[in-house]
Structure formats: C-alpha cells, structure tokens
PDB file of C-alpha atoms in Angstrom:
ATOM      1  CA  UNK A   1     158.456 146.867 159.854  1.00  0.00           C
ATOM      2  CA  UNK A   2     157.955 150.282 160.917  1.00  0.00           C
ATOM      3  CA  UNK A   3     158.382 149.303 164.251  1.00  0.00           C
ATOM      4  CA  UNK A   4     160.887 146.409 164.181  1.00  0.00           C
ATOM      5  CA  UNK A   5     162.880 150.020 162.499  1.00  0.00           C
ATOM      6  CA  UNK A   6     161.850 151.708 165.347  1.00  0.00           C
ATOM      7  CA  UNK A   7     162.776 148.592 167.461  1.00  0.00           C
ATOM      8  CA  UNK A   8     166.148 148.624 166.043  1.00  0.00           C
ATOM      9  CA  UNK A   9     167.066 151.864 166.100  1.00  0.00           C
ATOM     10  CA  UNK A  10     166.218 151.873 170.304  1.00  0.00           C
ATOM     11  CA  UNK A  11     167.792 148.374 169.967  1.00  0.00           C
ATOM     12  CA  UNK A  12     165.687 146.870 172.028  1.00  0.00           C
ATOM     13  CA  UNK A  13     161.026 146.473 173.256  1.00  0.00           C
ATOM     14  CA  UNK A  14     160.354 147.554 175.790  1.00  0.00           C
ATOM     15  CA  UNK A  15     156.203 147.235 177.004  1.00  0.00           C
ATOM     16  CA  UNK A  16     156.055 150.532 176.468  1.00  0.00           C
ATOM     17  CA  UNK A  17     157.247 151.152 173.498  1.00  0.00           C
ATOM     18  CA  UNK A  18     155.167 148.160 171.990  1.00  0.00           C
ATOM     19  CA  UNK A  19     152.029 150.846 174.081  1.00  0.00           C
ATOM     20  CA  UNK A  20     152.929 153.897 172.561  1.00  0.00           C
ATOM     21  CA  UNK A  21     153.635 152.796 168.781  1.00  0.00           C
ATOM     22  CA  UNK A  22     149.905 150.268 169.554  1.00  0.00           C
ATOM     23  CA  UNK A  23     148.062 153.772 171.090  1.00  0.00           C
ATOM     24  CA  UNK A  24     149.630 155.665 167.656  1.00  0.00           C
ATOM     25  CA  UNK A  25     148.500 153.682 164.844  1.00  0.00           C
ATOM     26  CA  UNK A  26     144.791 152.978 166.782  1.00  0.00           C
ATOM     27  CA  UNK A  27     144.520 157.945 166.620  1.00  0.00           C
ATOM     28  CA  UNK A  28     146.475 157.696 163.233  1.00  0.00           C
ATOM     29  CA  UNK A  29     143.500 155.149 161.170  1.00  0.00           C
ATOM     30  CA  UNK A  30     141.184 157.282 164.074  1.00  0.00           C
ATOM     31  CA  UNK A  31     142.076 160.566 163.032  1.00  0.00           C
ATOM     32  CA  UNK A  32     143.162 159.429 159.177  1.00  0.00           C
ATOM     33  CA  UNK A  33     146.086 159.909 159.945  1.00  0.00           C
ATOM     34  CA  UNK A  34     148.054 162.149 162.565  1.00  0.00           C
ATOM     35  CA  UNK A  35     149.558 165.367 159.976  1.00  0.00           C
ATOM     36  CA  UNK A  36     146.222 167.947 162.488  1.00  0.00           C
ATOM     37  CA  UNK A  37     146.890 165.382 165.478  1.00  0.00           C
ATOM     38  CA  UNK A  38     148.381 167.119 168.868  1.00  0.00           C
ATOM     39  CA  UNK A  39     149.811 164.812 171.210  1.00  0.00           C
ATOM     40  CA  UNK A  40     150.592 164.754 175.018  1.00  0.00           C
ATOM     41  CA  UNK A  41     151.923 162.023 177.320  1.00  0.00           C
ATOM     42  CA  UNK A  42     152.111 161.823 181.141  1.00  0.00           C
ATOM     43  CA  UNK A  43     155.110 160.000 181.299  1.00  0.00           C
ATOM     44  CA  UNK A  44     158.239 160.518 179.263  1.00  0.00           C
ATOM     45  CA  UNK A  45     159.594 156.955 178.507  1.00  0.00           C
ATOM     46  CA  UNK A  46     159.334 154.926 175.612  1.00  0.00           C
ATOM     47  CA  UNK A  47     155.967 155.175 174.185  1.00  0.00           C
ATOM     48  CA  UNK A  48     157.201 159.082 173.596  1.00  0.00           C
ATOM     49  CA  UNK A  49     159.458 157.597 171.567  1.00  0.00           C
ATOM     50  CA  UNK A  50     157.621 155.344 169.655  1.00  0.00           C
ATOM     51  CA  UNK A  51     154.632 158.497 169.249  1.00  0.00           C
ATOM     52  CA  UNK A  52     157.247 161.070 167.480  1.00  0.00           C
ATOM     53  CA  UNK A  53     158.789 158.485 165.831  1.00  0.00           C
ATOM     54  CA  UNK A  54     155.142 157.854 164.329  1.00  0.00           C
ATOM     55  CA  UNK A  55     154.653 161.873 163.351  1.00  0.00           C
ATOM     56  CA  UNK A  56     157.721 161.875 162.200  1.00  0.00           C
ATOM     57  CA  UNK A  57     156.919 159.276 159.984  1.00  0.00           C
ATOM     58  CA  UNK A  58     153.700 161.001 159.275  1.00  0.00           C
ATOM     59  CA  UNK A  59     155.454 164.407 158.244  1.00  0.00           C
ATOM     60  CA  UNK A  60     154.669 166.070 161.195  1.00  0.00           C
ATOM     61  CA  UNK A  61     157.481 165.782 163.859  1.00  0.00           C
ATOM     62  CA  UNK A  62     158.412 167.747 166.831  1.00  0.00           C
ATOM     63  CA  UNK A  63     153.748 167.308 168.491  1.00  0.00           C
ATOM     64  CA  UNK A  64     154.200 165.668 171.712  1.00  0.00           C
ATOM     65  CA  UNK A  65     154.266 167.266 175.366  1.00  0.00           C
ATOM     66  CA  UNK A  66     154.809 166.065 178.102  1.00  0.00           C
ATOM     67  CA  UNK A  67     153.446 167.804 181.157  1.00  0.00           C
ATOM     68  CA  UNK A  68     155.351 169.453 184.108  1.00  0.00           C
ATOM     69  CA  UNK A  69     152.114 167.780 186.447  1.00  0.00           C
ATOM     70  CA  UNK A  70     150.807 164.940 186.984  1.00  0.00           C
ATOM     71  CA  UNK A  71     146.949 163.637 184.718  1.00  0.00           C
ATOM     72  CA  UNK A  72     143.931 162.202 185.292  1.00  0.00           C
ATOM     73  CA  UNK A  73     145.142 159.966 181.654  1.00  0.00           C
ATOM     74  CA  UNK A  74     148.483 158.454 180.394  1.00  0.00           C
ATOM     75  CA  UNK A  75     147.621 160.017 176.456  1.00  0.00           C
ATOM     76  CA  UNK A  76     145.929 162.652 175.074  1.00  0.00           C
ATOM     77  CA  UNK A  77     145.162 163.482 171.881  1.00  0.00           C
ATOM     78  CA  UNK A  78     143.474 166.218 169.759  1.00  0.00           C
ATOM     79  CA  UNK A  79     142.354 166.785 166.193  1.00  0.00           C
ATOM     80  CA  UNK A  80     142.160 170.185 165.370  1.00  0.00           C
ATOM     81  CA  UNK A  81     139.847 170.366 162.183  1.00  0.00           C
ATOM     82  CA  UNK A  82     137.246 167.925 163.785  1.00  0.00           C
ATOM     83  CA  UNK A  83     138.347 168.581 166.856  1.00  0.00           C
ATOM     84  CA  UNK A  84     138.061 165.644 168.735  1.00  0.00           C
ATOM     85  CA  UNK A  85     139.764 164.801 172.134  1.00  0.00           C
ATOM     86  CA  UNK A  86     140.659 161.163 172.726  1.00  0.00           C
ATOM     87  CA  UNK A  87     142.064 160.409 176.254  1.00  0.00           C
ATOM     88  CA  UNK A  88     143.683 156.581 177.161  1.00  0.00           C
ATOM     89  CA  UNK A  89     143.898 155.651 180.772  1.00  0.00           C
ATOM     90  CA  UNK A  90     146.350 152.707 180.373  1.00  0.00           C
ATOM     91  CA  UNK A  91     144.787 149.652 182.766  1.00  0.00           C
ATOM     92  CA  UNK A  92     147.623 148.884 184.618  1.00  0.00           C
ATOM     93  CA  UNK A  93     147.261 145.364 185.354  1.00  0.00           C
ATOM     94  CA  UNK A  94     147.252 144.280 181.597  1.00  0.00           C
ATOM     95  CA  UNK A  95     150.311 146.838 181.083  1.00  0.00           C
ATOM     96  CA  UNK A  96     152.356 145.982 183.675  1.00  0.00           C
ATOM     97  CA  UNK A  97     154.410 142.918 184.466  1.00  0.00           C
ATOM     98  CA  UNK A  98     153.202 140.836 187.690  1.00  0.00           C
ATOM     99  CA  UNK A  99     154.105 141.563 190.645  1.00  0.00           C
ATOM    100  CA  UNK A 100     156.208 138.315 191.912  1.00  0.00           C
ATOM    101  CA  UNK A 101     158.068 139.299 187.823  1.00  0.00           C
ATOM    102  CA  UNK A 102     158.728 142.516 189.111  1.00  0.00           C
ATOM    103  CA  UNK A 103     160.122 141.572 192.170  1.00  0.00           C
ATOM    104  CA  UNK A 104     163.089 139.460 191.387  1.00  0.00           C
ATOM    105  CA  UNK A 105     164.493 143.002 189.000  1.00  0.00           C
ATOM    106  CA  UNK A 106     166.238 143.187 191.625  1.00  0.00           C
ATOM    107  CA  UNK A 107     168.599 139.910 190.983  1.00  0.00           C
ATOM    108  CA  UNK A 108     168.981 140.586 187.957  1.00  0.00           C
ATOM    109  CA  UNK A 109     171.912 142.336 188.427  1.00  0.00           C
ATOM    110  CA  UNK A 110     173.935 139.436 189.681  1.00  0.00           C
ATOM    111  CA  UNK A 111     174.464 136.328 188.181  1.00  0.00           C
ATOM    112  CA  UNK A 112     171.894 134.323 188.008  1.00  0.00           C
ATOM    113  CA  UNK A 113     170.560 132.892 183.920  1.00  0.00           C
ATOM    114  CA  UNK A 114     167.476 131.513 185.890  1.00  0.00           C
ATOM    115  CA  UNK A 115     165.665 134.704 186.417  1.00  0.00           C
ATOM    116  CA  UNK A 116     167.397 136.513 183.766  1.00  0.00           C
ATOM    117  CA  UNK A 117     165.564 133.365 181.929  1.00  0.00           C
ATOM    118  CA  UNK A 118     162.007 133.920 183.439  1.00  0.00           C
ATOM    119  CA  UNK A 119     161.515 137.859 183.880  1.00  0.00           C
ATOM    120  CA  UNK A 120     162.340 137.814 180.057  1.00  0.00           C
ATOM    121  CA  UNK A 121     159.865 135.015 179.213  1.00  0.00           C
ATOM    122  CA  UNK A 122     157.255 137.147 181.157  1.00  0.00           C
ATOM    123  CA  UNK A 123     158.801 140.779 179.353  1.00  0.00           C
ATOM    124  CA  UNK A 124     158.450 139.085 176.219  1.00  0.00           C
ATOM    125  CA  UNK A 125     154.659 137.953 176.808  1.00  0.00           C
ATOM    126  CA  UNK A 126     153.768 141.098 177.907  1.00  0.00           C
ATOM    127  CA  UNK A 127     155.345 142.720 175.141  1.00  0.00           C
ATOM    128  CA  UNK A 128     153.256 139.772 172.880  1.00  0.00           C
ATOM    129  CA  UNK A 129     149.504 140.881 174.942  1.00  0.00           C
ATOM    130  CA  UNK A 130     150.413 144.019 174.019  1.00  0.00           C
ATOM    131  CA  UNK A 131     150.793 143.807 170.478  1.00  0.00           C
ATOM    132  CA  UNK A 132     148.480 140.932 168.936  1.00  0.00           C
ATOM    133  CA  UNK A 133     145.170 143.002 170.612  1.00  0.00           C
ATOM    134  CA  UNK A 134     142.908 145.503 170.776  1.00  0.00           C
ATOM    135  CA  UNK A 135     144.052 149.377 172.684  1.00  0.00           C
ATOM    136  CA  UNK A 136     141.317 149.056 174.239  1.00  0.00           C
ATOM    137  CA  UNK A 137     141.512 145.696 175.683  1.00  0.00           C
ATOM    138  CA  UNK A 138     144.457 147.734 177.622  1.00  0.00           C
ATOM    139  CA  UNK A 139     143.676 150.858 177.615  1.00  0.00           C
ATOM    140  CA  UNK A 140     140.519 152.965 178.737  1.00  0.00           C
ATOM    141  CA  UNK A 141     139.358 155.453 176.226  1.00  0.00           C
ATOM    142  CA  UNK A 142     138.005 158.377 176.288  1.00  0.00           C
ATOM    143  CA  UNK A 143     136.415 160.601 173.367  1.00  0.00           C
ATOM    144  CA  UNK A 144     134.600 163.478 173.421  1.00  0.00           C
ATOM    145  CA  UNK A 145     134.696 167.388 171.014  1.00  0.00           C
ATOM    146  CA  UNK A 146     136.419 169.892 171.855  1.00  0.00           C
ATOM    147  CA  UNK A 147     135.469 173.567 170.044  1.00  0.00           C
ATOM    148  CA  UNK A 148     135.250 177.165 170.567  1.00  0.00           C
ATOM    149  CA  UNK A 149     132.186 178.807 170.043  1.00  0.00           C
ATOM    150  CA  UNK A 150     132.090 179.914 166.670  1.00  0.00           C
ATOM    151  CA  UNK A 151     130.289 183.176 167.153  1.00  0.00           C
ATOM    152  CA  UNK A 152     131.849 186.002 167.180  1.00  0.00           C
ATOM    153  CA  UNK A 153     131.839 187.997 170.635  1.00  0.00           C
ATOM    154  CA  UNK A 154     132.865 191.266 171.945  1.00  0.00           C
ATOM    155  CA  UNK A 155     135.460 191.131 174.853  1.00  0.00           C
ATOM    156  CA  UNK A 156     133.238 192.252 177.299  1.00  0.00           C
ATOM    157  CA  UNK A 157     130.500 189.612 177.102  1.00  0.00           C
ATOM    158  CA  UNK A 158     130.509 186.746 179.827  1.00  0.00           C
ATOM    159  CA  UNK A 159     128.362 183.763 180.601  1.00  0.00           C
ATOM    160  CA  UNK A 160     129.253 180.928 183.519  1.00  0.00           C
ATOM    161  CA  UNK A 161     130.992 177.999 182.957  1.00  0.00           C
ATOM    162  CA  UNK A 162     128.740 174.885 182.847  1.00  0.00           C
ATOM    163  CA  UNK A 163     131.672 173.020 184.334  1.00  0.00           C
ATOM    164  CA  UNK A 164     133.217 174.615 186.940  1.00  0.00           C
ATOM    165  CA  UNK A 165     130.676 177.794 187.326  1.00  0.00           C
ATOM    166  CA  UNK A 166     133.311 180.627 186.748  1.00  0.00           C
ATOM    167  CA  UNK A 167     132.666 182.735 184.632  1.00  0.00           C
ATOM    168  CA  UNK A 168     134.309 183.224 181.379  1.00  0.00           C
ATOM    169  CA  UNK A 169     134.436 185.916 177.910  1.00  0.00           C
ATOM    170  CA  UNK A 170     132.325 184.241 175.419  1.00  0.00           C
ATOM    171  CA  UNK A 171     135.202 185.278 173.312  1.00  0.00           C
ATOM    172  CA  UNK A 172     137.151 182.659 175.082  1.00  0.00           C
ATOM    173  CA  UNK A 173     134.443 179.541 175.674  1.00  0.00           C
ATOM    174  CA  UNK A 174     134.564 176.513 174.141  1.00  0.00           C
ATOM    175  CA  UNK A 175     131.352 173.978 173.584  1.00  0.00           C
ATOM    176  CA  UNK A 176     132.342 170.519 174.711  1.00  0.00           C
ATOM    177  CA  UNK A 177     129.972 168.243 173.813  1.00  0.00           C
ATOM    178  CA  UNK A 178     127.344 170.668 174.255  1.00  0.00           C
ATOM    179  CA  UNK A 179     128.581 172.446 177.315  1.00  0.00           C
ATOM    180  CA  UNK A 180     129.992 176.387 177.220  1.00  0.00           C
ATOM    181  CA  UNK A 181     133.256 176.108 179.101  1.00  0.00           C
ATOM    182  CA  UNK A 182     135.846 177.882 179.923  1.00  0.00           C
ATOM    183  CA  UNK A 183     139.836 177.037 178.417  1.00  0.00           C
ATOM    184  CA  UNK A 184     140.159 175.155 181.482  1.00  0.00           C
ATOM    185  CA  UNK A 185     137.575 172.394 181.540  1.00  0.00           C
ATOM    186  CA  UNK A 186     138.036 171.858 178.000  1.00  0.00           C
ATOM    187  CA  UNK A 187     140.501 169.376 179.372  1.00  0.00           C
ATOM    188  CA  UNK A 188     143.338 169.998 176.703  1.00  0.00           C
ATOM    189  CA  UNK A 189     146.343 171.086 177.769  1.00  0.00           C
ATOM    190  CA  UNK A 190     146.624 174.454 178.198  1.00  0.00           C
ATOM    191  CA  UNK A 191     149.223 175.384 175.221  1.00  0.00           C
ATOM    192  CA  UNK A 192     147.116 174.049 172.988  1.00  0.00           C
ATOM    193  CA  UNK A 193     143.469 176.061 173.804  1.00  0.00           C
ATOM    194  CA  UNK A 194     145.938 179.026 173.161  1.00  0.00           C
ATOM    195  CA  UNK A 195     147.108 178.102 169.710  1.00  0.00           C
ATOM    196  CA  UNK A 196     143.757 177.228 169.329  1.00  0.00           C
TER     197      UNK A 196
END
C-alpha cells in the first residue's frame, strides 16, 4: 500500500523506484526499523526518492545522501547502534532493460504504438521481477561491523591502519571486523565518521 501511495505521488512506477523500495524494505526488516540508519546512494534517482519516502514514513527524514564522487557500491547503509554496514551493488543485467529493448528508446517519441507497447511490456516485466524476487536476486549484499575503538586514548598515541598502513591516532581508529583501521578505510561516508 505504501508503494502504491508513492507511485501515485510520483505519477509512475519505474525500475529505480522499485529497486529503492525493495532495498529499503530489506534494510528496514534487517535492522528492525530505519530510525538509526544512515543511507547513501551512488545516484540521485527514483531509488533515492523511495528511500527518502521510507525514512519519512518511519519518522526519520533527511538521512539519505548522494556523494559527489563515484563509490564502489550503489547503496550503503550504516546502523548506528550495532555498527553494521550494509553495501548493495546492483547486478546490472537483472536491473536494466535488455540492450535490444533500450535500443528502441529513440523511437519512443515517434508515433509508433507497436514500439511503445514492446518497450512498456519489457519495462513492466523488469519492475515485476524486482518486486517479486528477493533483493539478493538482483543485488550483491556485503555486511561488515564498523565501530570506533571503545577505549580512551590520548591524541598522541598512534597505530598503523591494518588496511592501508598509514599511521592513525588511536582516538580516531576504527575496528572493522577485528582490523584496526583509519577512518578512510572504514568504507563509510566521511560525514558519517565525523558525526559518529
């Protein structure tokens, strides 16, 4: 019903809207809500709209960011309480129209009902596929624990990051699945680890 309301508000149901909705619902169930979850998306599209809508519906608006530079994931979620990071990478061949259908796009503006019908039928099949299958059928999901070190250290004590080897003050170090890391190696968005 919520997705229906969002579709009515947007005026259409796109594959990106369906993808954002499915991933958002998966994360909501995984973390038992979205109140403590920070969200980033690689592109500002209908998926971001769906994620923003879900966060507003659950009382925590404004927590979706879109970084300005490329990222190695399509969606990233970080749960503050548990320190759990979930990264989602779309499997492109399962989330895009086939090339032969995308090749029809220039002809959609021409008065050719047969082309429009073929294109719309393929679009509907893609949306149905996204909505009827589990998220893991169209995404790779990677999970990791990312927590600030719990012990108090003076600002002059340092260690080496286990991932990149750079020196890092212990007061800024993170524990990533047992590795002591600098903030840059957490895989989190920079604004998140400065606000943590």
